[in-house]
Short mmCIF file of C-alpha atoms in Angstrom, two decimals:
data_model
loop_
_atom_site.label_atom_id
_atom_site.label_comp_id
_atom_site.label_asym_id
_atom_site.label_seq_id
_atom_site.Cartn_x
_atom_site.Cartn_y
_atom_site.Cartn_z
CA MET U 17 6.29 -36.09 -1.79
CA SER U 18 3.26 -36.12 -4.09
CA LYS U 19 1.97 -33.04 -5.87
CA GLU U 20 -1.30 -33.29 -3.88
CA CYS U 21 0.62 -33.40 -0.59
CA LYS U 22 2.70 -30.36 -1.56
CA THR U 23 -0.46 -28.41 -2.32
CA LYS U 24 -2.00 -29.34 1.03
CA CYS U 25 1.20 -28.36 2.85
CA LYS U 26 1.19 -24.99 1.13
CA ASP U 27 -2.45 -24.44 2.11
CA LYS U 28 -1.57 -25.19 5.76
CA LYS U 29 1.10 -22.48 5.80
CA HIS U 30 0.16 -19.61 8.10
CA ARG U 31 -1.02 -16.59 6.13
CA THR U 32 -0.98 -13.46 8.24
CA SER U 33 -3.17 -10.39 7.92
CA ILE U 34 -0.24 -8.30 9.17
CA GLY U 35 0.98 -5.94 6.49
CA GLY U 36 2.52 -2.55 6.15
CA GLN U 37 4.59 -0.20 4.08
CA ALA U 38 8.05 1.27 3.89
CA VAL U 39 8.58 4.80 5.18
CA ILE U 40 11.61 7.10 5.37
CA GLU U 41 14.38 4.90 6.83
CA GLY U 42 11.81 2.62 8.38
CA VAL U 43 8.87 0.23 8.17
CA MET U 44 5.28 0.54 9.33
CA MET U 45 3.43 -2.65 10.23
CA LYS U 46 -0.30 -3.00 10.93
CA GLY U 47 -1.43 -5.94 13.04
CA PRO U 48 -4.87 -7.07 14.26
CA GLN U 49 -4.75 -4.84 17.34
CA LYS U 50 -2.23 -2.08 16.71
CA LEU U 51 0.03 -0.28 14.28
CA ALA U 52 3.78 0.22 14.74
CA THR U 53 6.29 2.38 12.87
CA ALA U 54 9.97 1.56 13.39
CA VAL U 55 12.53 4.10 12.16
CA ARG U 56 16.33 4.09 12.25
CA LYS U 57 17.43 7.56 13.31
CA PRO U 58 20.56 9.23 11.86
CA ASP U 59 22.50 8.19 14.99
CA GLY U 60 21.66 4.51 14.33
CA GLU U 61 19.07 4.08 17.09
CA ILE U 62 15.79 2.33 16.20
CA VAL U 63 12.72 4.08 17.58
CA VAL U 64 9.21 2.60 17.52
CA GLU U 65 5.85 4.35 17.70
CA GLU U 66 2.89 2.12 18.55
CA LYS U 67 -0.78 3.05 18.14
CA PRO U 68 -3.95 1.04 18.84
CA LEU U 69 -6.21 0.55 15.83
CA GLY U 70 -9.44 2.54 15.68
CA LYS U 71 -12.82 1.07 16.61
CA VAL U 72 -14.02 1.44 13.00
CA ARG U 73 -12.10 -1.68 11.98
CA LYS U 74 -13.91 -3.73 14.66
CA ASN U 75 -17.44 -2.66 13.63
CA TRP U 76 -19.36 -5.54 11.96
CA PHE U 77 -20.60 -3.25 9.18
CA PHE U 78 -17.07 -2.55 8.02
CA LYS U 79 -16.33 -6.27 7.78
CA ILE U 80 -18.91 -6.81 5.03
CA PRO U 81 -17.27 -7.86 1.72
CA ILE U 82 -16.69 -4.98 -0.73
CA ILE U 83 -17.36 -2.41 2.03
CA ARG U 84 -14.34 -3.63 4.01
CA GLY U 85 -12.20 -3.14 0.91
CA CYS U 86 -13.31 0.49 0.53
CA VAL U 87 -12.64 1.17 4.21
CA ASN U 88 -9.26 -0.57 4.08
CA PHE U 89 -8.23 1.46 1.01
CA PHE U 90 -8.87 4.86 2.61
CA ASP U 91 -7.63 3.73 6.02
CA SER U 92 -4.35 2.63 4.44
CA MET U 93 -3.90 6.04 2.85
CA ILE U 94 -4.43 7.83 6.17
CA THR U 95 -2.19 5.55 8.23
CA GLY U 96 0.41 5.65 5.47
CA VAL U 97 0.61 9.45 5.56
CA GLN U 98 0.71 9.40 9.38
CA SER U 99 3.64 6.98 9.36
CA LEU U 100 5.49 8.95 6.69
CA MET U 101 5.11 12.16 8.70
CA TYR U 102 6.36 10.39 11.83
CA SER U 103 9.45 9.02 10.06
CA ALA U 104 10.21 12.33 8.33
CA LYS U 105 10.53 14.27 11.57
CA PHE U 106 13.77 12.44 12.45
CA PHE U 107 15.53 13.73 9.36
CA ASP U 108 15.27 17.50 9.82
CA VAL U 109 18.96 17.80 10.66
CA ASP U 110 21.60 20.54 10.46
CA ASP U 111 25.01 20.33 8.75
CA GLU U 112 26.48 18.55 11.79
CA GLY U 113 23.73 15.92 11.81
CA ASN U 114 21.91 17.29 14.84
CA GLN U 115 18.11 17.14 14.78
CA VAL U 116 16.47 20.55 14.49
CA GLU U 117 12.90 21.69 15.00
CA GLU U 118 11.44 23.13 11.81
CA GLU U 119 9.77 26.50 12.33
CA PRO U 120 6.02 26.13 11.60
CA GLY U 121 4.54 28.35 8.90
CA LYS U 122 1.88 31.01 9.49
CA PHE U 123 -0.98 28.71 8.51
CA GLU U 124 0.32 25.93 10.79
CA LYS U 125 0.67 28.41 13.68
CA TRP U 126 -2.91 29.61 13.10
CA LEU U 127 -4.21 26.01 13.12
CA ASN U 128 -2.29 25.21 16.31
CA LYS U 129 -3.69 28.32 17.99
CA LYS U 130 -7.30 27.68 16.95
CA LEU U 131 -7.48 23.89 17.24
CA GLY U 132 -4.49 22.72 19.23
CA SER U 133 -1.47 20.84 17.88
CA GLU U 134 -3.12 17.39 17.82
CA LYS U 135 -6.18 18.48 15.81
CA ALA U 136 -3.99 20.64 13.57
CA THR U 137 -1.82 17.60 12.78
CA SER U 138 -4.94 15.57 11.93
CA ILE U 139 -6.10 18.29 9.53
CA VAL U 140 -2.68 18.34 7.83
CA ILE U 141 -2.80 14.55 7.45
CA TYR U 142 -6.32 14.53 5.95
CA PHE U 143 -5.38 17.44 3.70
CA SER U 144 -2.35 15.45 2.48
CA VAL U 145 -4.60 12.47 1.74
CA VAL U 146 -7.03 14.69 -0.22
CA ILE U 147 -4.15 16.18 -2.24
CA SER U 148 -2.82 12.68 -2.96
CA LEU U 149 -6.28 11.57 -4.11
CA ILE U 150 -6.66 14.61 -6.37
CA PHE U 151 -3.24 13.95 -7.90
CA SER U 152 -4.01 10.24 -8.40
CA VAL U 153 -7.43 10.93 -9.90
CA GLY U 154 -5.97 13.52 -12.25
CA LEU U 155 -3.11 11.31 -13.42
CA PHE U 156 -4.76 7.87 -13.48
CA ILE U 157 -8.45 8.66 -14.10
CA MET U 158 -8.83 12.02 -15.85
CA LEU U 159 -5.79 11.85 -18.14
CA PRO U 160 -6.64 8.36 -19.52
CA ALA U 161 -10.29 9.48 -19.89
CA ILE U 162 -9.21 12.52 -21.93
CA ILE U 163 -7.02 10.30 -24.10
CA GLY U 164 -9.93 7.85 -24.43
CA ASP U 165 -12.25 10.68 -25.47
CA PHE U 166 -9.79 11.57 -28.24
CA LEU U 167 -9.45 7.93 -29.35
CA LYS U 168 -13.26 7.65 -29.52
CA ASN U 169 -13.05 9.39 -32.89
CA TYR U 170 -10.95 6.50 -34.24
CA ILE U 171 -12.19 3.46 -32.28
CA GLU U 172 -15.90 2.65 -32.59
CA ASN U 173 -15.91 -0.63 -30.66
CA LYS U 174 -16.63 0.20 -26.99
CA LEU U 175 -14.87 -2.90 -25.65
CA ILE U 176 -11.67 -2.11 -27.56
CA LEU U 177 -11.89 1.57 -26.54
CA THR U 178 -12.32 0.71 -22.84
CA ALA U 179 -9.47 -1.82 -22.97
CA THR U 180 -7.22 0.69 -24.74
CA GLU U 181 -7.97 3.35 -22.16
CA GLY U 182 -7.24 0.84 -19.40
CA ALA U 183 -3.94 -0.07 -21.04
CA VAL U 184 -3.07 3.65 -21.18
CA ARG U 185 -3.89 3.95 -17.46
CA ILE U 186 -1.66 1.01 -16.56
CA GLY U 187 1.09 2.38 -18.83
CA ILE U 188 1.00 5.78 -17.12
CA PHE U 189 1.19 4.06 -13.72
CA LEU U 190 4.17 1.90 -14.73
CA ILE U 191 6.05 4.87 -16.22
CA TYR U 192 5.36 6.96 -13.12
CA ILE U 193 6.70 4.27 -10.76
CA ALA U 194 9.71 3.59 -13.01
CA LEU U 195 10.64 7.30 -12.99
CA VAL U 196 10.12 7.69 -9.24
CA SER U 197 12.25 4.59 -8.57
CA GLN U 198 15.30 6.38 -10.00
CA MET U 199 15.37 8.83 -7.08
CA LYS U 200 18.07 7.98 -4.52
CA ASP U 201 15.81 8.36 -1.46
CA ILE U 202 13.07 6.27 -3.07
CA LYS U 203 15.55 3.48 -3.77
CA ARG U 204 16.18 3.23 -0.02
CA VAL U 205 12.43 3.21 0.62
CA PHE U 206 12.15 0.32 -1.85
CA MET U 207 14.90 -1.51 0.07
CA TYR U 208 12.84 -1.16 3.25
CA HIS U 209 9.85 -2.39 1.23
CA GLY U 210 11.85 -5.52 0.43
CA ALA U 211 12.76 -5.90 4.11
CA GLU U 212 9.07 -5.69 5.03
CA HIS U 213 8.18 -8.52 2.63
CA LYS U 214 11.08 -10.72 3.72
CA SER U 215 10.17 -10.41 7.39
CA ILE U 216 6.51 -11.28 6.69
CA HIS U 217 7.60 -14.35 4.70
CA CYS U 218 9.85 -15.46 7.56
CA TYR U 219 7.05 -15.00 10.10
CA GLU U 220 4.57 -16.93 7.92
CA SER U 221 7.04 -19.79 7.54
CA GLY U 222 7.17 -20.18 11.33
CA GLU U 223 10.88 -19.40 11.61
CA GLU U 224 12.45 -17.30 14.33
CA LEU U 225 12.64 -13.63 13.32
CA THR U 226 16.39 -13.13 13.03
CA VAL U 227 18.32 -11.19 10.41
CA GLU U 228 19.87 -14.43 9.12
CA ASN U 229 16.49 -16.16 8.72
CA VAL U 230 14.74 -13.16 7.18
CA ARG U 231 17.55 -12.44 4.71
CA LYS U 232 17.09 -15.74 2.81
CA HIS U 233 13.41 -15.13 2.01
CA SER U 234 11.96 -13.56 -1.14
CA ARG U 235 11.40 -9.82 -1.34
CA LEU U 236 8.26 -10.47 -3.44
CA HIS U 237 4.92 -11.05 -1.71
CA PRO U 238 1.54 -11.94 -3.30
CA ARG U 239 -0.49 -9.73 -0.92
CA CYS U 240 1.49 -6.55 -1.50
CA GLY U 241 -0.24 -3.22 -2.07
CA THR U 242 1.45 -3.12 -5.49
CA SER U 243 -0.60 -6.16 -6.53
CA PHE U 244 -3.71 -4.46 -5.18
CA LEU U 245 -3.13 -1.32 -7.29
CA LEU U 246 -2.63 -3.32 -10.47
CA ILE U 247 -5.79 -5.34 -9.82
CA VAL U 248 -7.66 -2.07 -9.20
CA MET U 249 -6.66 -0.94 -12.69
CA VAL U 250 -7.70 -4.22 -14.30
CA ILE U 251 -11.06 -4.31 -12.46
CA SER U 252 -11.65 -0.66 -13.43
CA ILE U 253 -11.51 -1.69 -17.10
CA ILE U 254 -14.37 -4.16 -16.52
CA VAL U 255 -16.49 -1.83 -14.34
CA PHE U 256 -15.94 1.26 -16.51
CA PHE U 257 -17.05 -0.67 -19.60
CA PHE U 258 -20.66 -0.35 -18.39
CA ILE U 259 -20.47 3.45 -18.09
CA PRO U 260 -21.98 5.43 -21.01
CA ASN U 261 -19.24 7.24 -22.92
CA GLU U 262 -21.29 9.88 -24.73
CA ASN U 263 -20.75 12.72 -22.24
CA MET U 264 -17.22 13.31 -20.91
CA LEU U 265 -18.26 14.98 -17.62
CA ILE U 266 -20.89 12.35 -16.79
CA ARG U 267 -18.38 9.61 -17.56
CA LEU U 268 -15.79 11.13 -15.22
CA ALA U 269 -18.35 11.67 -12.44
CA LEU U 270 -19.56 8.06 -12.65
CA ARG U 271 -16.01 6.73 -12.63
CA LEU U 272 -15.17 8.70 -9.50
CA ALA U 273 -18.38 7.46 -7.85
CA LEU U 274 -17.51 3.85 -8.71
CA LEU U 275 -13.91 4.01 -7.46
CA PRO U 276 -14.84 2.72 -3.96
CA VAL U 277 -16.66 -0.21 -5.61
CA VAL U 278 -13.60 -0.97 -7.75
CA ALA U 279 -11.37 -0.83 -4.65
CA GLY U 280 -13.76 -3.10 -2.75
CA ILE U 281 -13.89 -5.74 -5.50
CA SER U 282 -10.09 -5.63 -5.90
CA TYR U 283 -9.63 -6.14 -2.16
CA GLU U 284 -11.84 -9.26 -2.23
CA ILE U 285 -9.80 -10.68 -5.13
CA ILE U 286 -6.56 -10.12 -3.20
CA LYS U 287 -8.22 -11.65 -0.13
CA PHE U 288 -9.20 -14.74 -2.13
CA ALA U 289 -5.81 -15.07 -3.83
CA GLY U 290 -4.05 -14.81 -0.48
CA ARG U 291 -5.99 -17.78 0.95
CA HIS U 292 -5.32 -20.25 -1.86
CA ASP U 293 -2.40 -21.67 -3.83
CA ASN U 294 -3.50 -22.85 -7.26
CA TRP U 295 -3.04 -21.99 -10.94
CA PHE U 296 -5.83 -19.40 -10.87
CA THR U 297 -4.48 -17.43 -7.90
CA ALA U 298 -0.97 -17.75 -9.35
CA ILE U 299 -2.19 -15.95 -12.49
CA ILE U 300 -3.88 -13.25 -10.37
CA SER U 301 -0.75 -12.68 -8.27
CA ALA U 302 1.82 -12.87 -11.09
CA PRO U 303 1.57 -9.28 -12.51
CA GLY U 304 1.85 -7.74 -9.03
CA LYS U 305 4.84 -9.91 -8.15
CA TRP U 306 6.56 -9.01 -11.43
CA PHE U 307 5.99 -5.34 -10.70
CA GLN U 308 7.58 -5.76 -7.28
CA TYR U 309 10.92 -6.19 -9.03
CA ILE U 310 10.66 -2.39 -9.44
CA THR U 311 9.02 -1.42 -6.14
CA THR U 312 11.25 -3.59 -3.92
CA LYS U 313 15.03 -3.87 -3.67
CA GLU U 314 17.26 -6.25 -1.73
CA PRO U 315 17.68 -4.77 1.77
CA ASP U 316 20.81 -4.72 3.90
CA ASP U 317 20.95 -6.25 7.37
CA SER U 318 20.31 -2.95 9.15
CA GLN U 319 17.07 -2.48 7.20
CA ILE U 320 15.98 -6.04 7.91
CA GLU U 321 16.55 -5.35 11.62
CA VAL U 322 14.15 -2.38 11.45
CA ALA U 323 11.48 -4.48 9.69
CA ILE U 324 11.80 -7.22 12.34
CA THR U 325 11.44 -4.64 15.13
CA SER U 326 8.26 -3.25 13.57
CA LEU U 327 6.78 -6.71 12.95
CA LYS U 328 7.47 -7.94 16.49
CA ALA U 329 5.68 -4.88 17.88
CA VAL U 330 2.35 -5.85 16.23
CA MET U 331 2.45 -9.65 16.47
CA PRO U 332 -0.62 -10.86 18.41
CA GLU U 333 -0.30 -12.64 21.74
CA ASN U 334 -2.81 -15.30 20.72
CA ALA U 335 -1.78 -17.55 17.84
CA GLY U 336 -4.08 -17.34 14.84
CA GLU U 337 -5.53 -13.95 15.77
CA ASP U 338 -3.84 -12.49 12.68
CA LYS U 339 -5.08 -15.20 10.30
CA TRP U 340 -5.62 -13.92 6.77
#
């Protein structure tokens, strides 16, 4: 088979827009119409929660390039927290392994009384997202900026200074993930992450979704959120270069304001890379795939089964509806 033919065959391979994330003893998948979270309970049973996607995703305005990336970024954070909270509730167990109801705190009781349990849960979820954003901004934006402000006394060239600060940001991110990956529970989450990728690969190849078929596929995927985060950090180096660096507070404020733009541009790059197989997209995808050797682990058959269950729940009825 010629090299040209191989390239064309690769381009004809189905690329799905279905994606997701690993949760506690489970996998969340997001399809074109709905979201599903499959979790293996302590007793071995697999439970699935399905939710229709909000109308925001179907609005034409939120399909505009760059804007859709910003929306997708924040939407992923919210749905991610929701799925994590859903999976966590199955693991409040006593010494005998029986599920127990955790007694709500005073603040949670007050929220339930004033707003009702459903609205109270939504507030907790949005609060968790805000806290996560504050932590991320502090660790990956403010800390590198403070280090960059210190280095400004020794590096006069703005391009070198911006690149150095970006390298510090990426370094902090890599160290953070490497440390977190040593936790026992996180290792299992990373195994489910690998199961998610394998099942997507199997589905895109057109094979039947069985444990045997899924197992043989790669745990690395070019359209993973890990790749997105690394591209965000690289794009931020380019965008932040155009921000004046005289005043520390103004610099921080402008960087925060431009974060949605950075996320939007990064999303479009991932979108482009996911639609093509060539040397350029291979270079774009390579760092993220290398990093997935840390954020994914080889799953066992029981974890693959959970990923398959979640994926099947969101697969569209009409072929091609989930085209990337």
